[in-house]
PDB file of C-alpha atoms and ligand atoms in Angstrom:
ATOM      1  CA  MET W   1    -192.595 -97.364 -54.918  1.00 96.00           C
ATOM      2  CA  LYS W   2    -191.761 -95.306 -51.815  1.00 97.00           C
ATOM      3  CA  ILE W   3    -188.451 -96.150 -50.244  1.00 98.00           C
ATOM      4  CA  VAL W   4    -186.388 -94.878 -47.302  1.00 98.00           C
ATOM      5  CA  PHE W   5    -182.623 -95.434 -47.081  1.00 98.00           C
ATOM      6  CA  PHE W   6    -180.842 -95.297 -43.722  1.00 98.00           C
ATOM      7  CA  GLY W   7    -177.107 -95.640 -43.222  1.00 97.00           C
ATOM      8  CA  PRO W   8    -174.079 -93.742 -41.975  1.00 96.00           C
ATOM      9  CA  PRO W   9    -172.184 -91.346 -44.250  1.00 93.00           C
ATOM     10  CA  GLY W  10    -169.937 -93.356 -46.573  1.00 90.00           C
ATOM     11  CA  SER W  11    -172.106 -96.494 -46.421  1.00 95.00           C
ATOM     12  CA  GLY W  12    -172.772 -96.236 -50.172  1.00 95.00           C
ATOM     13  CA  LYS W  13    -176.497 -95.584 -49.759  1.00 96.00           C
ATOM     14  CA  GLY W  14    -176.341 -92.518 -52.026  1.00 96.00           C
ATOM     15  CA  THR W  15    -174.798 -94.541 -54.849  1.00 96.00           C
ATOM     16  CA  GLN W  16    -177.390 -97.297 -54.453  1.00 98.00           C
ATOM     17  CA  ALA W  17    -180.265 -94.823 -54.182  1.00 98.00           C
ATOM     18  CA  LYS W  18    -179.192 -93.193 -57.442  1.00 98.00           C
ATOM     19  CA  LEU W  19    -178.940 -96.557 -59.259  1.00 97.00           C
ATOM     20  CA  ILE W  20    -182.292 -97.789 -57.961  1.00 98.00           C
ATOM     21  CA  SER W  21    -184.053 -94.510 -58.769  1.00 97.00           C
ATOM     22  CA  GLU W  22    -182.829 -94.779 -62.376  1.00 97.00           C
ATOM     23  CA  LYS W  23    -183.880 -98.438 -62.648  1.00 96.00           C
ATOM     24  CA  LEU W  24    -187.357 -97.834 -61.198  1.00 96.00           C
ATOM     25  CA  ASN W  25    -187.705 -94.372 -62.749  1.00 96.00           C
ATOM     26  CA  ILE W  26    -188.607 -92.752 -59.440  1.00 97.00           C
ATOM     27  CA  LEU W  27    -187.253 -89.567 -57.856  1.00 97.00           C
ATOM     28  CA  HIS W  28    -184.031 -89.719 -55.824  1.00 98.00           C
ATOM     29  CA  ILE W  29    -184.490 -87.240 -52.986  1.00 98.00           C
ATOM     30  CA  SER W  30    -181.035 -86.689 -51.514  1.00 98.00           C
ATOM     31  CA  THR W  31    -181.340 -83.979 -48.867  1.00 98.00           C
ATOM     32  CA  GLY W  32    -177.545 -83.576 -48.899  1.00 97.00           C
ATOM     33  CA  ASP W  33    -177.641 -82.798 -52.650  1.00 97.00           C
ATOM     34  CA  ILE W  34    -180.605 -80.428 -52.237  1.00 97.00           C
ATOM     35  CA  LEU W  35    -178.796 -78.550 -49.466  1.00 98.00           C
ATOM     36  CA  ARG W  36    -175.507 -78.454 -51.393  1.00 96.00           C
ATOM     37  CA  ASN W  37    -177.369 -76.867 -54.325  1.00 96.00           C
ATOM     38  CA  LYS W  38    -178.989 -74.345 -51.997  1.00 96.00           C
ATOM     39  CA  SER W  39    -175.583 -73.435 -50.529  1.00 96.00           C
ATOM     40  CA  ASN W  40    -174.030 -72.512 -53.868  1.00 94.00           C
ATOM     41  CA  TYR W  41    -174.779 -68.806 -53.603  1.00 94.00           C
ATOM     42  CA  SER W  42    -173.428 -65.933 -51.545  1.00 93.00           C
ATOM     43  CA  ASP W  43    -176.606 -64.867 -49.693  1.00 97.00           C
ATOM     44  CA  SER W  44    -176.862 -65.308 -45.932  1.00 96.00           C
ATOM     45  CA  LEU W  45    -178.828 -68.586 -46.126  1.00 95.00           C
ATOM     46  CA  SER W  46    -176.177 -70.119 -48.395  1.00 97.00           C
ATOM     47  CA  ILE W  47    -173.359 -69.021 -46.115  1.00 97.00           C
ATOM     48  CA  GLU W  48    -175.148 -70.412 -43.069  1.00 97.00           C
ATOM     49  CA  LEU W  49    -175.663 -73.736 -44.875  1.00 97.00           C
ATOM     50  CA  GLN W  50    -172.019 -73.850 -45.982  1.00 96.00           C
ATOM     51  CA  GLU W  51    -170.874 -73.324 -42.393  1.00 96.00           C
ATOM     52  CA  THR W  52    -173.186 -75.942 -40.908  1.00 97.00           C
ATOM     53  CA  MET W  53    -172.495 -78.568 -43.550  1.00 96.00           C
ATOM     54  CA  SER W  54    -168.729 -78.144 -43.737  1.00 94.00           C
ATOM     55  CA  SER W  55    -168.540 -78.543 -39.941  1.00 95.00           C
ATOM     56  CA  GLY W  56    -170.399 -81.876 -40.105  1.00 95.00           C
ATOM     57  CA  ASN W  57    -173.375 -80.597 -38.111  1.00 97.00           C
ATOM     58  CA  LEU W  58    -177.012 -80.958 -39.053  1.00 98.00           C
ATOM     59  CA  VAL W  59    -179.161 -78.299 -40.704  1.00 98.00           C
ATOM     60  CA  SER W  60    -182.361 -77.287 -38.852  1.00 98.00           C
ATOM     61  CA  ASP W  61    -185.309 -79.684 -38.737  1.00 98.00           C
ATOM     62  CA  ASP W  62    -187.594 -76.861 -39.812  1.00 98.00           C
ATOM     63  CA  MET W  63    -185.798 -76.310 -43.081  1.00 98.00           C
ATOM     64  CA  LEU W  64    -185.586 -80.027 -43.859  1.00 98.00           C
ATOM     65  CA  ASN W  65    -189.225 -80.684 -43.028  1.00 98.00           C
ATOM     66  CA  LYS W  66    -190.326 -77.904 -45.383  1.00 98.00           C
ATOM     67  CA  ILE W  67    -188.117 -79.181 -48.203  1.00 97.00           C
ATOM     68  CA  ILE W  68    -189.438 -82.734 -47.830  1.00 98.00           C
ATOM     69  CA  ALA W  69    -193.111 -81.804 -47.492  1.00 97.00           C
ATOM     70  CA  GLU W  70    -192.898 -79.800 -50.691  1.00 96.00           C
ATOM     71  CA  LYS W  71    -191.084 -82.581 -52.572  1.00 96.00           C
ATOM     72  CA  ILE W  72    -193.274 -85.475 -51.484  1.00 96.00           C
ATOM     73  CA  ASN W  73    -196.403 -83.573 -52.447  1.00 92.00           C
ATOM     74  CA  SER W  74    -195.067 -82.653 -55.872  1.00 94.00           C
ATOM     75  CA  GLU W  75    -196.140 -84.194 -59.171  1.00 95.00           C
ATOM     76  CA  GLU W  76    -192.668 -85.689 -59.775  1.00 95.00           C
ATOM     77  CA  CYS W  77    -193.112 -87.904 -56.690  1.00 95.00           C
ATOM     78  CA  LYS W  78    -196.436 -89.398 -57.743  1.00 92.00           C
ATOM     79  CA  LYS W  79    -194.816 -92.594 -59.081  1.00 92.00           C
ATOM     80  CA  GLY W  80    -192.603 -92.896 -56.048  1.00 96.00           C
ATOM     81  CA  TYR W  81    -189.365 -91.719 -54.511  1.00 98.00           C
ATOM     82  CA  ILE W  82    -186.313 -92.669 -52.528  1.00 98.00           C
ATOM     83  CA  LEU W  83    -185.603 -90.697 -49.371  1.00 98.00           C
ATOM     84  CA  ASP W  84    -181.829 -90.589 -48.983  1.00 98.00           C
ATOM     85  CA  GLY W  85    -180.670 -88.609 -45.940  1.00 98.00           C
ATOM     86  CA  PHE W  86    -184.084 -87.945 -44.422  1.00 98.00           C
ATOM     87  CA  PRO W  87    -185.355 -88.419 -41.743  1.00 98.00           C
ATOM     88  CA  ARG W  88    -182.121 -87.880 -39.806  1.00 98.00           C
ATOM     89  CA  THR W  89    -183.460 -86.823 -36.392  1.00 98.00           C
ATOM     90  CA  LEU W  90    -186.394 -87.907 -34.218  1.00 98.00           C
ATOM     91  CA  PRO W  91    -188.329 -84.640 -34.861  1.00 98.00           C
ATOM     92  CA  GLN W  92    -187.866 -85.156 -38.631  1.00 98.00           C
ATOM     93  CA  SER W  93    -189.088 -88.722 -38.305  1.00 98.00           C
ATOM     94  CA  GLU W  94    -192.173 -87.644 -36.323  1.00 98.00           C
ATOM     95  CA  PHE W  95    -192.867 -84.970 -38.914  1.00 98.00           C
ATOM     96  CA  LEU W  96    -192.576 -87.438 -41.804  1.00 98.00           C
ATOM     97  CA  LEU W  97    -194.766 -90.129 -40.275  1.00 97.00           C
ATOM     98  CA  LYS W  98    -197.459 -87.588 -39.382  1.00 97.00           C
ATOM     99  CA  PHE W  99    -197.261 -85.971 -42.807  1.00 97.00           C
ATOM    100  CA  LEU W 100    -197.669 -89.337 -44.561  1.00 96.00           C
ATOM    101  CA  GLU W 101    -200.605 -90.254 -42.351  1.00 96.00           C
ATOM    102  CA  GLN W 102    -202.356 -86.914 -42.885  1.00 96.00           C
ATOM    103  CA  ASN W 103    -201.939 -87.239 -46.643  1.00 94.00           C
ATOM    104  CA  LYS W 104    -202.954 -90.921 -46.652  1.00 94.00           C
ATOM    105  CA  MET W 105    -199.572 -91.932 -48.026  1.00 94.00           C
ATOM    106  CA  SER W 106    -197.484 -94.925 -47.032  1.00 95.00           C
ATOM    107  CA  LEU W 107    -193.965 -96.284 -47.351  1.00 97.00           C
ATOM    108  CA  ASP W 108    -193.229 -99.548 -49.183  1.00 97.00           C
ATOM    109  CA  ILE W 109    -189.795-100.467 -47.924  1.00 98.00           C
ATOM    110  CA  ILE W 110    -186.999 -99.277 -45.635  1.00 98.00           C
ATOM    111  CA  PHE W 111    -183.363-100.233 -46.281  1.00 98.00           C
ATOM    112  CA  ASP W 112    -180.863 -99.813 -43.460  1.00 98.00           C
ATOM    113  CA  PHE W 113    -177.210 -99.966 -44.567  1.00 98.00           C
ATOM    114  CA  LYS W 114    -174.973-101.430 -41.863  1.00 97.00           C
ATOM    115  CA  ILE W 115    -171.197-101.108 -42.017  1.00 96.00           C
ATOM    116  CA  ASP W 116    -168.116-101.008 -39.784  1.00 94.00           C
ATOM    117  CA  PHE W 117    -167.220 -97.368 -39.057  1.00 89.00           C
ATOM    118  CA  ARG W 118    -163.530 -98.014 -39.838  1.00 90.00           C
ATOM    119  CA  ILE W 119    -164.480 -98.977 -43.425  1.00 91.00           C
ATOM    120  CA  VAL W 120    -166.636 -95.872 -43.631  1.00 90.00           C
ATOM    121  CA  GLN W 121    -163.751 -93.603 -42.597  1.00 87.00           C
ATOM    122  CA  GLU W 122    -161.478 -95.148 -45.254  1.00 87.00           C
ATOM    123  CA  ARG W 123    -164.173 -94.796 -47.927  1.00 85.00           C
ATOM    124  CA  ILE W 124    -164.869 -91.158 -47.108  1.00 84.00           C
ATOM    125  CA  MET W 125    -161.173 -90.304 -47.183  1.00 84.00           C
ATOM    126  CA  GLU W 126    -160.983 -91.868 -50.663  1.00 85.00           C
ATOM    127  CA  ARG W 127    -164.084 -89.954 -51.785  1.00 82.00           C
ATOM    128  CA  SER W 128    -162.619 -86.685 -50.500  1.00 80.00           C
ATOM    129  CA  LYS W 129    -159.747 -87.072 -52.990  1.00 80.00           C
ATOM    130  CA  LEU W 130    -162.191 -87.515 -55.879  1.00 83.00           C
ATOM    131  CA  GLU W 131    -165.068 -85.171 -55.036  1.00 79.00           C
ATOM    132  CA  LYS W 132    -163.380 -82.520 -52.868  1.00 76.00           C
ATOM    133  CA  ARG W 133    -166.392 -82.234 -50.554  1.00 76.00           C
ATOM    134  CA  SER W 134    -165.656 -79.739 -47.791  1.00 76.00           C
ATOM    135  CA  ASP W 135    -167.140 -82.138 -45.208  1.00 82.00           C
ATOM    136  CA  ASP W 136    -164.891 -85.086 -46.079  1.00 79.00           C
ATOM    137  CA  SER W 137    -161.894 -84.409 -43.796  1.00 83.00           C
ATOM    138  CA  ILE W 138    -161.055 -86.815 -40.951  1.00 85.00           C
ATOM    139  CA  ASP W 139    -162.157 -84.447 -38.146  1.00 88.00           C
ATOM    140  CA  VAL W 140    -165.443 -83.665 -39.858  1.00 91.00           C
ATOM    141  CA  ILE W 141    -166.054 -87.356 -40.620  1.00 89.00           C
ATOM    142  CA  LYS W 142    -165.806 -88.062 -36.884  1.00 90.00           C
ATOM    143  CA  ILE W 143    -168.444 -85.403 -36.175  1.00 94.00           C
ATOM    144  CA  ARG W 144    -170.704 -86.728 -38.953  1.00 94.00           C
ATOM    145  CA  LEU W 145    -170.431 -90.301 -37.665  1.00 94.00           C
ATOM    146  CA  ASP W 146    -171.089 -89.050 -34.153  1.00 95.00           C
ATOM    147  CA  LYS W 147    -174.197 -87.199 -35.381  1.00 97.00           C
ATOM    148  CA  TYR W 148    -175.298 -90.398 -37.076  1.00 97.00           C
ATOM    149  CA  ILE W 149    -174.961 -92.417 -33.863  1.00 96.00           C
ATOM    150  CA  GLN W 150    -176.599 -89.792 -31.641  1.00 98.00           C
ATOM    151  CA  GLU W 151    -179.355 -88.530 -33.933  1.00 98.00           C
ATOM    152  CA  THR W 152    -180.047 -90.924 -36.815  1.00 98.00           C
ATOM    153  CA  TYR W 153    -179.446 -94.377 -35.373  1.00 97.00           C
ATOM    154  CA  PRO W 154    -182.383 -93.925 -32.939  1.00 98.00           C
ATOM    155  CA  VAL W 155    -184.570 -92.962 -35.920  1.00 98.00           C
ATOM    156  CA  SER W 156    -183.625 -96.158 -37.750  1.00 98.00           C
ATOM    157  CA  GLN W 157    -184.670 -98.091 -34.643  1.00 98.00           C
ATOM    158  CA  VAL W 158    -188.073 -96.382 -34.612  1.00 97.00           C
ATOM    159  CA  PHE W 159    -188.537 -97.500 -38.224  1.00 98.00           C
ATOM    160  CA  ALA W 160    -187.295-101.017 -37.441  1.00 98.00           C
ATOM    161  CA  ASN W 161    -189.949-101.309 -34.734  1.00 97.00           C
ATOM    162  CA  SER W 162    -192.794 -99.568 -36.564  1.00 96.00           C
ATOM    163  CA  PHE W 163    -192.303-101.216 -39.991  1.00 97.00           C
ATOM    164  CA  VAL W 164    -191.250-104.732 -38.965  1.00 96.00           C
ATOM    165  CA  ASP W 165    -192.084-106.388 -42.323  1.00 96.00           C
ATOM    166  CA  LYS W 166    -190.854-103.506 -44.456  1.00 98.00           C
ATOM    167  CA  TYR W 167    -187.538-102.922 -42.692  1.00 98.00           C
ATOM    168  CA  LYS W 168    -184.526-104.655 -44.311  1.00 98.00           C
ATOM    169  CA  ILE W 169    -180.921-104.626 -43.115  1.00 98.00           C
ATOM    170  CA  ILE W 170    -178.317-104.425 -45.888  1.00 98.00           C
ATOM    171  CA  ASP W 171    -174.679-105.460 -45.462  1.00 98.00           C
ATOM    172  CA  ALA W 172    -173.018-102.341 -46.908  1.00 97.00           C
ATOM    173  CA  SER W 173    -169.501-103.817 -46.839  1.00 95.00           C
ATOM    174  CA  LYS W 174    -170.318-105.859 -49.970  1.00 96.00           C
ATOM    175  CA  GLN W 175    -169.513-104.746 -53.527  1.00 95.00           C
ATOM    176  CA  ILE W 176    -171.736-102.161 -55.231  1.00 96.00           C
ATOM    177  CA  LEU W 177    -173.078-104.642 -57.810  1.00 97.00           C
ATOM    178  CA  GLU W 178    -173.815-107.300 -55.212  1.00 98.00           C
ATOM    179  CA  ILE W 179    -175.771-104.835 -53.053  1.00 98.00           C
ATOM    180  CA  GLN W 180    -177.590-103.593 -56.130  1.00 98.00           C
ATOM    181  CA  LYS W 181    -178.736-107.154 -56.950  1.00 98.00           C
ATOM    182  CA  GLU W 182    -179.873-107.738 -53.388  1.00 98.00           C
ATOM    183  CA  LEU W 183    -181.909-104.516 -53.336  1.00 98.00           C
ATOM    184  CA  MET W 184    -183.537-105.313 -56.696  1.00 97.00           C
ATOM    185  CA  LYS W 185    -184.430-108.821 -55.506  1.00 97.00           C
ATOM    186  CA  ILE W 186    -186.180-107.414 -52.437  1.00 98.00           C
ATOM    187  CA  LEU W 187    -187.921-104.713 -54.491  1.00 97.00           C
ATOM    188  CA  LYS W 188    -189.223-107.279 -57.013  1.00 96.00           C
ATOM    189  CA  LYS W 189    -190.874-109.180 -54.153  1.00 94.00           C
ATOM    190  CA  VAL W 190    -192.473-105.951 -52.887  1.00 92.00           C
ATOM    191  CA  GLU W 191    -193.850-105.174 -56.355  1.00 86.00           C
ATOM    192  CA  ASN W 192    -195.517-108.588 -56.675  1.00 79.00           C
TER     193      ASN W 192
HETATM  194  P1  AMP I   1    -175.201 -86.095 -46.949  1.00 62.29           P
HETATM  195  O1  AMP I   1    -174.836 -85.767 -48.366  1.00 62.29           O
HETATM  196  O2  AMP I   1    -176.481 -86.863 -46.828  1.00 62.29           O
HETATM  197  O3  AMP I   1    -174.070 -86.733 -46.194  1.00 62.29           O
HETATM  198  O4  AMP I   1    -175.499 -84.689 -46.226  1.00 62.29           O
HETATM  199  C1  AMP I   1    -174.518 -83.678 -46.138  1.00 62.29           C
HETATM  200  C2  AMP I   1    -174.858 -82.692 -45.032  1.00 62.29           C
HETATM  201  O5  AMP I   1    -176.112 -82.063 -45.305  1.00 62.29           O
HETATM  202  C3  AMP I   1    -175.037 -83.290 -43.644  1.00 62.29           C
HETATM  203  O6  AMP I   1    -173.815 -83.494 -42.962  1.00 62.29           O
HETATM  204  C4  AMP I   1    -175.901 -82.222 -42.979  1.00 62.29           C
HETATM  205  O7  AMP I   1    -175.148 -81.081 -42.629  1.00 62.29           O
HETATM  206  C5  AMP I   1    -176.828 -81.826 -44.107  1.00 62.29           C
HETATM  207  N1  AMP I   1    -178.062 -82.659 -44.133  1.00 62.29           N
HETATM  208  C6  AMP I   1    -178.453 -83.540 -45.102  1.00 62.29           C
HETATM  209  N2  AMP I   1    -179.626 -84.110 -44.793  1.00 62.29           N
HETATM  210  C7  AMP I   1    -180.006 -83.580 -43.601  1.00 62.29           C
HETATM  211  C8  AMP I   1    -181.114 -83.768 -42.742  1.00 62.29           C
HETATM  212  N3  AMP I   1    -182.098 -84.633 -43.041  1.00 62.29           N
HETATM  213  N4  AMP I   1    -181.157 -83.043 -41.586  1.00 62.29           N
HETATM  214  C9  AMP I   1    -180.202 -82.173 -41.264  1.00 62.29           C
HETATM  215  N5  AMP I   1    -179.112 -81.936 -42.023  1.00 62.29           N
HETATM  216  C10 AMP I   1    -179.008 -82.640 -43.179  1.00 62.29           C
END
């Protein structure tokens, strides 16, 4: 099963992607997690990543495209995967769709998490107390939401138009368990 998750930061898509990947035993590809791991060192690449991510800006398309191409082609993705945080820009989306076509691969379902931005801001502020992420302060949240609107929302619309039957809107203001059930119900139908 090959799944793409769209949604603004704080929409809960990461939590759902993790749960679903465990249930279906497929790889959870969170580009945010991959980049956070890469930024844990003191070399120049790590420092550059730390600066970009803690300011709420996006890392280069080039780097992300390379990371994703390598992952999707790897043995651990054979059974399927969840893309969580990619594609986030139109160039990334063009790269992905071309890459899939060239490799005769396809996507099974696209989930787009919709939520009021005020709820998102409250959620991220709560998360910042628990996880101490450097990009969870109110000023940075505003930049991240802005990036989402400017860069990622248009990508979700491309997917909505190109994958009409596979594109599903999810009400992300609901409880975690309720959303989980809804996603599983949709996925069961896809499997059959
Ligand atoms: P996330 O955990 O998905 O909220 O990602 C955290 C940060 O990682 C983002 O604010 C970006 O700086 C960076 N990032 C993650 N995914 C991407 C991507 N697809 N393109 C560019 N930057 C990304």
